[in-house]
PDB file of C-alpha atoms in Angstrom:
ATOM      1  CA  MET J 515      43.442  25.355 -66.439  1.00 37.00           C
ATOM      2  CA  GLU J 516      43.632  29.449 -65.499  1.00 38.00           C
ATOM      3  CA  ALA J 517      45.893  30.839 -63.962  1.00 37.00           C
ATOM      4  CA  SER J 518      45.373  33.258 -60.673  1.00 41.00           C
ATOM      5  CA  GLN J 519      44.505  36.454 -61.819  1.00 44.00           C
ATOM      6  CA  THR J 520      40.799  35.015 -63.116  1.00 48.00           C
ATOM      7  CA  PHE J 521      39.583  34.816 -59.239  1.00 57.00           C
ATOM      8  CA  LYS J 522      41.670  38.817 -58.645  1.00 59.00           C
ATOM      9  CA  ASP J 523      41.019  40.672 -61.051  1.00 56.00           C
ATOM     10  CA  LYS J 524      36.891  39.871 -61.078  1.00 64.00           C
ATOM     11  CA  ARG J 525      37.131  40.279 -57.201  1.00 67.00           C
ATOM     12  CA  SER J 526      39.099  43.690 -57.958  1.00 64.00           C
ATOM     13  CA  ARG J 527      36.963  45.032 -60.164  1.00 68.00           C
ATOM     14  CA  LEU J 528      33.720  44.845 -58.036  1.00 72.00           C
ATOM     15  CA  THR J 529      32.278  47.893 -56.350  1.00 78.00           C
ATOM     16  CA  LYS J 530      33.205  48.221 -51.850  1.00 81.00           C
ATOM     17  CA  GLU J 531      29.391  46.998 -50.965  1.00 83.00           C
ATOM     18  CA  GLN J 532      30.047  44.066 -53.651  1.00 79.00           C
ATOM     19  CA  ARG J 533      33.543  43.077 -52.071  1.00 80.00           C
ATOM     20  CA  GLU J 534      32.030  43.873 -48.244  1.00 84.00           C
ATOM     21  CA  ARG J 535      28.724  41.404 -49.395  1.00 85.00           C
ATOM     22  CA  VAL J 536      31.354  38.559 -49.323  1.00 87.00           C
ATOM     23  CA  THR J 537      30.989  37.859 -45.276  1.00 90.00           C
ATOM     24  CA  PRO J 538      31.723  34.130 -43.445  1.00 92.00           C
ATOM     25  CA  GLU J 539      28.094  33.537 -43.039  1.00 93.00           C
ATOM     26  CA  LEU J 540      27.713  33.849 -46.815  1.00 91.00           C
ATOM     27  CA  VAL J 541      30.440  31.222 -47.690  1.00 91.00           C
ATOM     28  CA  GLU J 542      29.102  29.461 -44.633  1.00 93.00           C
ATOM     29  CA  GLU J 543      25.811  29.272 -46.317  1.00 91.00           C
ATOM     30  CA  ILE J 544      27.411  28.550 -49.624  1.00 89.00           C
ATOM     31  CA  MET J 545      28.665  25.647 -47.671  1.00 91.00           C
ATOM     32  CA  GLU J 546      25.647  24.583 -46.606  1.00 92.00           C
ATOM     33  CA  LYS J 547      24.239  23.875 -49.908  1.00 89.00           C
ATOM     34  CA  HIS J 548      26.665  21.497 -51.132  1.00 88.00           C
ATOM     35  CA  VAL J 549      27.549  19.321 -47.904  1.00 92.00           C
ATOM     36  CA  SER J 550      25.432  16.476 -46.779  1.00 92.00           C
ATOM     37  CA  PRO J 551      22.765  17.532 -44.072  1.00 92.00           C
ATOM     38  CA  GLU J 552      24.345  14.642 -41.726  1.00 91.00           C
ATOM     39  CA  HIS J 553      27.995  15.706 -42.221  1.00 90.00           C
ATOM     40  CA  TRP J 554      27.254  19.290 -42.199  1.00 94.00           C
ATOM     41  CA  PRO J 555      27.616  20.261 -38.173  1.00 94.00           C
ATOM     42  CA  SER J 556      30.884  18.126 -38.007  1.00 94.00           C
ATOM     43  CA  PHE J 557      32.279  20.499 -41.205  1.00 93.00           C
ATOM     44  CA  ARG J 558      30.827  23.796 -39.682  1.00 94.00           C
ATOM     45  CA  ARG J 559      33.086  23.215 -36.767  1.00 93.00           C
ATOM     46  CA  ARG J 560      35.937  21.973 -38.005  1.00 93.00           C
ATOM     47  CA  HIS J 561      35.908  24.736 -41.078  1.00 93.00           C
ATOM     48  CA  LYS J 562      34.966  28.353 -39.196  1.00 91.00           C
ATOM     49  CA  ALA J 563      38.568  29.540 -39.639  1.00 91.00           C
ATOM     50  CA  GLU J 564      38.651  28.621 -43.577  1.00 91.00           C
ATOM     51  CA  PHE J 565      35.109  30.669 -44.263  1.00 92.00           C
ATOM     52  CA  ARG J 566      36.604  33.542 -42.755  1.00 91.00           C
ATOM     53  CA  LYS J 567      39.171  33.069 -45.486  1.00 88.00           C
ATOM     54  CA  ILE J 568      37.779  32.668 -47.870  1.00 88.00           C
ATOM     55  CA  ALA J 569      35.682  35.897 -47.553  1.00 87.00           C
ATOM     56  CA  GLU J 570      39.113  38.246 -47.040  1.00 85.00           C
ATOM     57  CA  GLY J 571      39.872  36.294 -50.695  1.00 81.00           C
ATOM     58  CA  TYR J 572      42.467  33.745 -49.486  1.00 83.00           C
ATOM     59  CA  VAL J 573      42.891  29.928 -50.462  1.00 87.00           C
ATOM     60  CA  SER J 574      41.141  27.906 -48.558  1.00 89.00           C
ATOM     61  CA  GLN J 575      43.281  24.469 -46.959  1.00 91.00           C
ATOM     62  CA  CYS J 576      42.285  21.214 -48.239  1.00 92.00           C
ATOM     63  CA  MET J 577      38.627  20.203 -46.870  1.00 91.00           C
ATOM     64  CA  THR J 578      36.814  17.044 -47.307  1.00 91.00           C
ATOM     65  CA  PHE J 579      33.126  16.282 -47.588  1.00 89.00           C
ATOM     66  CA  SER J 580      30.211  14.101 -48.419  1.00 90.00           C
ATOM     67  CA  ALA J 581      28.488  16.000 -51.389  1.00 86.00           C
ATOM     68  CA  LYS J 582      24.687  16.652 -50.768  1.00 83.00           C
ATOM     69  CA  ASP J 583      23.845  15.425 -53.908  1.00 80.00           C
ATOM     70  CA  THR J 584      25.879  12.143 -54.487  1.00 76.00           C
ATOM     71  CA  LYS J 585      26.816  11.511 -51.013  1.00 75.00           C
ATOM     72  CA  ARG J 586      30.193  11.042 -52.696  1.00 83.00           C
ATOM     73  CA  PRO J 587      32.793  12.070 -50.826  1.00 87.00           C
ATOM     74  CA  TYR J 588      35.330  15.183 -52.329  1.00 89.00           C
ATOM     75  CA  LYS J 589      38.541  16.509 -51.492  1.00 91.00           C
ATOM     76  CA  ALA J 590      38.748  20.671 -52.311  1.00 91.00           C
ATOM     77  CA  ARG J 591      39.766  23.918 -51.725  1.00 90.00           C
ATOM     78  CA  ILE J 592      37.407  26.852 -51.962  1.00 87.00           C
ATOM     79  CA  LYS J 593      39.254  30.003 -54.647  1.00 79.00           C
ATOM     80  CA  GLY J 594      37.303  32.375 -53.608  1.00 74.00           C
ATOM     81  CA  LEU J 595      33.863  33.752 -53.153  1.00 77.00           C
ATOM     82  CA  LEU J 596      32.543  36.738 -55.482  1.00 77.00           C
ATOM     83  CA  VAL J 597      29.341  38.510 -55.509  1.00 79.00           C
ATOM     84  CA  SER J 598      28.274  40.804 -58.810  1.00 74.00           C
ATOM     85  CA  GLU J 599      25.112  41.878 -60.106  1.00 74.00           C
ATOM     86  CA  VAL J 600      24.005  40.532 -63.751  1.00 73.00           C
ATOM     87  CA  ASN J 601      21.260  41.729 -65.110  1.00 76.00           C
ATOM     88  CA  GLY J 602      20.012  43.988 -62.110  1.00 75.00           C
ATOM     89  CA  GLU J 603      20.386  39.886 -60.783  1.00 77.00           C
ATOM     90  CA  GLU J 604      22.724  39.025 -57.886  1.00 77.00           C
ATOM     91  CA  ARG J 605      25.081  36.370 -59.181  1.00 80.00           C
ATOM     92  CA  ILE J 606      27.004  34.108 -55.801  1.00 79.00           C
ATOM     93  CA  SER J 607      30.069  32.640 -57.870  1.00 79.00           C
ATOM     94  CA  SER J 608      32.820  30.577 -56.501  1.00 77.00           C
ATOM     95  CA  ASP J 609      36.024  28.907 -57.552  1.00 79.00           C
ATOM     96  CA  PHE J 610      36.016  24.791 -56.193  1.00 84.00           C
ATOM     97  CA  LEU J 611      39.227  23.163 -56.782  1.00 87.00           C
ATOM     98  CA  PHE J 612      38.327  19.635 -57.047  1.00 90.00           C
ATOM     99  CA  ALA J 613      41.198  16.802 -56.017  1.00 92.00           C
ATOM    100  CA  GLN J 614      41.588  14.550 -59.080  1.00 91.00           C
ATOM    101  CA  ARG J 615      42.962  11.154 -58.622  1.00 90.00           C
ATOM    102  CA  LYS J 616      46.169  10.915 -60.587  1.00 92.00           C
ATOM    103  CA  LEU J 617      48.180  14.079 -61.639  1.00 94.00           C
ATOM    104  CA  VAL J 618      48.449  14.531 -65.198  1.00 93.00           C
ATOM    105  CA  ILE J 619      50.698  17.172 -66.649  1.00 95.00           C
ATOM    106  CA  PRO J 620      50.935  17.759 -70.040  1.00 94.00           C
ATOM    107  CA  ASN J 621      53.694  18.502 -72.483  1.00 96.00           C
ATOM    108  CA  ARG J 622      51.545  21.905 -73.892  1.00 96.00           C
ATOM    109  CA  MET J 623      48.849  23.228 -71.613  1.00 94.00           C
ATOM    110  CA  GLN J 624      46.448  25.365 -73.202  1.00 93.00           C
ATOM    111  CA  ILE J 625      44.906  28.641 -70.568  1.00 91.00           C
ATOM    112  CA  LYS J 626      43.573  31.413 -70.662  1.00 86.00           C
ATOM    113  CA  ASN J 627      40.420  29.736 -72.849  1.00 84.00           C
ATOM    114  CA  GLY J 628      42.604  28.315 -75.116  1.00 88.00           C
ATOM    115  CA  GLN J 629      44.532  31.647 -75.920  1.00 92.00           C
ATOM    116  CA  ASP J 630      47.456  30.993 -74.986  1.00 94.00           C
ATOM    117  CA  ALA J 631      49.329  27.764 -74.078  1.00 95.00           C
ATOM    118  CA  ILE J 632      52.491  26.105 -71.646  1.00 96.00           C
ATOM    119  CA  ASN J 633      54.877  23.277 -73.205  1.00 96.00           C
ATOM    120  CA  ILE J 634      56.457  22.206 -70.557  1.00 96.00           C
ATOM    121  CA  SER J 635      59.594  19.735 -71.033  1.00 96.00           C
ATOM    122  CA  ASP J 636      59.778  16.145 -69.661  1.00 96.00           C
ATOM    123  CA  GLU J 637      62.502  17.431 -67.525  1.00 95.00           C
ATOM    124  CA  GLN J 638      60.034  19.771 -66.128  1.00 95.00           C
ATOM    125  CA  ILE J 639      57.327  17.610 -65.883  1.00 95.00           C
ATOM    126  CA  GLU J 640      59.297  14.864 -63.982  1.00 95.00           C
ATOM    127  CA  LYS J 641      60.169  17.790 -60.922  1.00 93.00           C
ATOM    128  CA  LEU J 642      57.135  18.435 -60.620  1.00 93.00           C
ATOM    129  CA  LYS J 643      55.954  15.048 -60.385  1.00 92.00           C
ATOM    130  CA  ALA J 644      58.591  14.483 -57.677  1.00 90.00           C
ATOM    131  CA  GLY J 645      57.488  17.703 -55.349  1.00 84.00           C
ATOM    132  CA  ALA J 646      60.473  19.230 -56.261  1.00 83.00           C
ATOM    133  CA  PHE J 647      60.652  23.552 -57.641  1.00 83.00           C
ATOM    134  CA  LEU J 648      62.047  24.202 -61.167  1.00 88.00           C
ATOM    135  CA  ASP J 649      63.776  27.627 -59.851  1.00 88.00           C
ATOM    136  CA  GLU J 650      62.584  28.703 -62.778  1.00 93.00           C
ATOM    137  CA  LEU J 651      59.017  30.418 -64.507  1.00 95.00           C
ATOM    138  CA  LEU J 652      57.217  28.349 -67.194  1.00 96.00           C
ATOM    139  CA  VAL J 653      57.038  30.808 -70.601  1.00 95.00           C
ATOM    140  CA  SER J 654      53.439  30.880 -72.710  1.00 95.00           C
ATOM    141  CA  GLU J 655      53.884  30.421 -76.416  1.00 96.00           C
ATOM    142  CA  LYS J 656      52.759  34.379 -76.144  1.00 95.00           C
ATOM    143  CA  GLY J 657      55.768  35.093 -73.756  1.00 95.00           C
ATOM    144  CA  ALA J 658      53.572  35.476 -70.283  1.00 94.00           C
ATOM    145  CA  LYS J 659      55.607  33.866 -67.404  1.00 95.00           C
ATOM    146  CA  PHE J 660      54.048  31.571 -65.360  1.00 94.00           C
ATOM    147  CA  PHE J 661      54.865  30.070 -61.261  1.00 94.00           C
ATOM    148  CA  ALA J 662      54.315  26.772 -60.946  1.00 94.00           C
ATOM    149  CA  GLU J 663      53.852  24.042 -58.316  1.00 93.00           C
ATOM    150  CA  VAL J 664      51.838  20.834 -57.468  1.00 94.00           C
ATOM    151  CA  ASP J 665      48.939  20.949 -55.716  1.00 93.00           C
ATOM    152  CA  THR J 666      50.178  17.402 -54.125  1.00 92.00           C
ATOM    153  CA  GLU J 667      46.963  17.174 -51.728  1.00 92.00           C
ATOM    154  CA  LEU J 668      44.415  17.804 -54.755  1.00 93.00           C
ATOM    155  CA  ASN J 669      47.358  15.725 -57.396  1.00 93.00           C
ATOM    156  CA  ARG J 670      46.866  19.609 -59.530  1.00 92.00           C
ATOM    157  CA  LEU J 671      49.025  21.683 -61.132  1.00 93.00           C
ATOM    158  CA  ALA J 672      48.903  24.967 -59.721  1.00 91.00           C
ATOM    159  CA  ILE J 673      49.783  28.266 -61.924  1.00 91.00           C
ATOM    160  CA  ALA J 674      49.857  31.727 -61.403  1.00 90.00           C
ATOM    161  CA  GLU J 675      51.192  34.700 -63.911  1.00 90.00           C
ATOM    162  CA  ALA J 676      53.846  36.254 -62.867  1.00 91.00           C
ATOM    163  CA  THR J 677      52.664  39.641 -64.165  1.00 88.00           C
ATOM    164  CA  TYR J 678      49.920  39.743 -61.178  1.00 84.00           C
ATOM    165  CA  VAL J 679      52.299  39.304 -58.359  1.00 87.00           C
ATOM    166  CA  ARG J 680      53.856  41.781 -56.042  1.00 85.00           C
ATOM    167  CA  ALA J 681      57.398  41.696 -55.629  1.00 84.00           C
ATOM    168  CA  PRO J 682      58.025  41.634 -51.606  1.00 85.00           C
ATOM    169  CA  LYS J 683      59.944  44.230 -49.622  1.00 88.00           C
ATOM    170  CA  THR J 684      59.837  42.466 -46.771  1.00 88.00           C
ATOM    171  CA  LEU J 685      59.136  39.198 -44.610  1.00 84.00           C
ATOM    172  CA  HIS J 686      58.496  39.134 -41.313  1.00 78.00           C
ATOM    173  CA  GLY J 687      59.932  42.458 -40.489  1.00 80.00           C
ATOM    174  CA  SER J 688      63.454  41.387 -42.292  1.00 81.00           C
ATOM    175  CA  ILE J 689      63.941  44.668 -45.469  1.00 87.00           C
ATOM    176  CA  LEU J 690      64.741  42.422 -48.074  1.00 89.00           C
ATOM    177  CA  THR J 691      67.676  43.290 -50.973  1.00 91.00           C
ATOM    178  CA  PRO J 692      66.244  43.693 -54.712  1.00 91.00           C
ATOM    179  CA  GLU J 693      68.876  40.216 -55.144  1.00 92.00           C
ATOM    180  CA  GLN J 694      66.515  38.678 -52.766  1.00 91.00           C
ATOM    181  CA  SER J 695      62.789  40.178 -54.182  1.00 91.00           C
ATOM    182  CA  ASN J 696      64.297  39.099 -57.650  1.00 92.00           C
ATOM    183  CA  ALA J 697      65.117  35.531 -56.369  1.00 92.00           C
ATOM    184  CA  ILE J 698      61.830  35.008 -55.709  1.00 92.00           C
ATOM    185  CA  MET J 699      60.034  37.159 -58.685  1.00 93.00           C
ATOM    186  CA  SER J 700      62.221  34.472 -61.688  1.00 93.00           C
ATOM    187  CA  GLY J 701      60.461  31.599 -59.428  1.00 93.00           C
ATOM    188  CA  LYS J 702      63.763  30.644 -57.294  1.00 92.00           C
ATOM    189  CA  SER J 703      63.777  30.054 -53.605  1.00 89.00           C
ATOM    190  CA  MET J 704      65.459  32.485 -51.230  1.00 90.00           C
ATOM    191  CA  GLU J 705      67.202  32.372 -48.537  1.00 89.00           C
ATOM    192  CA  TYR J 706      66.649  35.258 -45.375  1.00 87.00           C
ATOM    193  CA  GLU J 707      66.455  35.505 -41.754  1.00 86.00           C
ATOM    194  CA  ARG J 708      64.986  36.305 -38.965  1.00 85.00           C
ATOM    195  CA  GLU J 709      65.704  37.496 -35.762  1.00 83.00           C
ATOM    196  CA  ASN J 710      64.662  35.159 -33.125  1.00 83.00           C
ATOM    197  CA  PRO J 711      62.463  36.647 -30.495  1.00 83.00           C
ATOM    198  CA  ASN J 712      63.625  34.970 -27.564  1.00 85.00           C
ATOM    199  CA  ASP J 713      67.722  35.222 -27.604  1.00 84.00           C
ATOM    200  CA  LYS J 714      68.389  38.503 -29.881  1.00 80.00           C
ATOM    201  CA  SER J 715      72.060  37.062 -30.519  1.00 85.00           C
ATOM    202  CA  GLN J 716      70.426  34.309 -32.636  1.00 87.00           C
ATOM    203  CA  VAL J 717      68.420  34.438 -36.286  1.00 86.00           C
ATOM    204  CA  PHE J 718      66.132  31.562 -37.558  1.00 86.00           C
ATOM    205  CA  VAL J 719      67.739  30.696 -40.984  1.00 89.00           C
ATOM    206  CA  LEU J 720      64.281  30.440 -43.296  1.00 89.00           C
ATOM    207  CA  LYS J 721      64.018  30.276 -47.423  1.00 90.00           C
ATOM    208  CA  ALA J 722      60.855  31.549 -49.116  1.00 90.00           C
ATOM    209  CA  ARG J 723      59.046  31.357 -52.384  1.00 91.00           C
ATOM    210  CA  TYR J 724      56.089  32.371 -54.183  1.00 91.00           C
ATOM    211  CA  SER J 725      52.947  29.490 -53.876  1.00 90.00           C
ATOM    212  CA  PRO J 726      50.755  29.577 -56.938  1.00 90.00           C
ATOM    213  CA  ILE J 727      48.800  27.046 -54.321  1.00 88.00           C
ATOM    214  CA  TYR J 728      47.838  29.579 -51.750  1.00 85.00           C
ATOM    215  CA  TYR J 729      48.943  32.881 -54.296  1.00 83.00           C
ATOM    216  CA  THR J 730      51.213  34.588 -51.728  1.00 85.00           C
ATOM    217  CA  ILE J 731      54.767  33.570 -50.417  1.00 88.00           C
ATOM    218  CA  ARG J 732      55.470  31.119 -48.337  1.00 87.00           C
ATOM    219  CA  SER J 733      58.480  30.711 -45.694  1.00 87.00           C
ATOM    220  CA  GLU J 734      59.665  27.031 -44.141  1.00 87.00           C
ATOM    221  CA  SER J 735      62.645  26.825 -41.995  1.00 88.00           C
ATOM    222  CA  VAL J 736      66.670  26.042 -43.329  1.00 87.00           C
ATOM    223  CA  LEU J 737      67.288  22.733 -41.473  1.00 84.00           C
ATOM    224  CA  ASP J 738      70.205  21.389 -40.188  1.00 84.00           C
ATOM    225  CA  LYS J 739      72.029  18.046 -40.730  1.00 84.00           C
ATOM    226  CA  ASP J 740      69.936  16.858 -37.554  1.00 84.00           C
ATOM    227  CA  GLY J 741      66.492  17.939 -39.109  1.00 84.00           C
ATOM    228  CA  LYS J 742      66.102  21.103 -36.925  1.00 85.00           C
ATOM    229  CA  PRO J 743      65.342  24.446 -37.419  1.00 82.00           C
ATOM    230  CA  LEU J 744      69.140  25.656 -38.508  1.00 85.00           C
ATOM    231  CA  VAL J 745      70.021  29.337 -35.845  1.00 84.00           C
ATOM    232  CA  ARG J 746      72.890  31.762 -36.439  1.00 84.00           C
ATOM    233  CA  SER J 747      74.610  33.518 -34.674  1.00 84.00           C
ATOM    234  CA  VAL J 748      74.414  37.578 -34.429  1.00 71.00           C
ATOM    235  CA  SER J 749      77.773  39.584 -33.567  1.00 60.00           C
ATOM    236  CA  VAL J 750      76.661  42.783 -32.497  1.00 50.00           C
ATOM    237  CA  SER J 751      79.558  45.348 -33.552  1.00 47.00           C
ATOM    238  CA  VAL J 752      80.404  48.140 -31.368  1.00 45.00           C
ATOM    239  CA  ASP J 753      82.342  51.031 -32.334  1.00 47.00           C
ATOM    240  CA  PRO J 754      85.164  51.751 -30.038  1.00 46.00           C
ATOM    241  CA  SER J 755      84.431  55.086 -29.152  1.00 47.00           C
ATOM    242  CA  GLN J 756      81.396  54.273 -27.606  1.00 45.00           C
ATOM    243  CA  THR J 757      83.172  51.392 -25.831  1.00 44.00           C
ATOM    244  CA  LEU J 758      85.784  54.129 -24.801  1.00 41.00           C
ATOM    245  CA  GLN J 759      83.092  56.868 -23.535  1.00 46.00           C
ATOM    246  CA  SER J 760      81.167  54.113 -21.726  1.00 48.00           C
ATOM    247  CA  VAL J 761      84.770  53.510 -19.603  1.00 41.00           C
ATOM    248  CA  GLU J 762      85.544  56.716 -19.138  1.00 50.00           C
ATOM    249  CA  GLU J 763      81.769  57.513 -17.348  1.00 56.00           C
ATOM    250  CA  ALA J 764      82.178  54.561 -15.350  1.00 48.00           C
ATOM    251  CA  VAL J 765      85.470  55.930 -13.926  1.00 43.00           C
ATOM    252  CA  LYS J 766      83.790  59.231 -13.334  1.00 53.00           C
ATOM    253  CA  MET J 767      80.677  57.707 -11.666  1.00 56.00           C
ATOM    254  CA  SER J 768      82.986  55.594  -9.660  1.00 51.00           C
ATOM    255  CA  ALA J 769      85.277  58.913  -8.858  1.00 50.00           C
ATOM    256  CA  GLN J 770      82.060  60.781  -8.311  1.00 57.00           C
ATOM    257  CA  LYS J 771      80.414  57.707  -5.217  1.00 52.00           C
ATOM    258  CA  THR J 772      84.707  57.423  -3.746  1.00 45.00           C
ATOM    259  CA  LYS J 773      84.187  61.402  -2.717  1.00 48.00           C
ATOM    260  CA  LYS J 774      80.779  61.413  -1.518  1.00 52.00           C
ATOM    261  CA  ARG J 775      81.779  58.770   0.572  1.00 47.00           C
ATOM    262  CA  VAL J 776      84.971  59.864   1.897  1.00 40.00           C
ATOM    263  CA  SER J 777      82.714  63.608   2.593  1.00 51.00           C
ATOM    264  CA  GLN J 778      80.056  61.979   4.964  1.00 50.00           C
ATOM    265  CA  GLN J 779      83.296  59.624   6.576  1.00 44.00           C
ATOM    266  CA  ARG J 780      85.194  63.047   7.207  1.00 45.00           C
ATOM    267  CA  GLN J 781      81.809  64.175   8.707  1.00 50.00           C
ATOM    268  CA  MET J 782      80.912  61.308  11.232  1.00 48.00           C
TER     269      MET J 782
END
């Protein structure tokens, strides 16, 4: 099992021309080679948006298709598409993450082509299989730290090395504190607030964590006891001097209007 830097490192080493060569049309061309002809038209129509995501270097949603050679149905995510040059010839490579029949998480998992390994306790395995988050990073025998999450749609354990993840500074326009950024980088979920665009006196409460499935930070709403998105009221503090100034300006304006009205009445 390889960590996420495998694809991202390869992509970063490509030339600008090689990265630009990966287009939605090229992704479509590659996928057509794998999907059976009778299912291709409907598959192409359903997943146009996913082709664009893959071309931009993102991980796709789960896609189900009937294979061209075996006619067997498969469920998979595509982690990325790379175009490089090998011995003067163009090479196109892609990573298909296929669904497994059964989720298997060993106590010792080899990584990086057997050069390192991660030891996972029975308690951690139990949490992961239950769909819970560890709220901590897995540490390899050589000291590398990894985010871990079970991809329930594929029955696979997804990992991503923390070294290759950038600490976020903002989320949805909200500036994060160093403590909030550090919480995410340590594998924990982090609570933050997002302004309600329809009501400036309220904020939505969300929680975020890094997802090694998608190699990005994902947010979800915190729910109240009724299962609805939790919102909080925002109290707007007003400077007393500003309030006094506003009152003084209002009184002054009112006096001017009164003076003008009296002057007009005398002229009549």
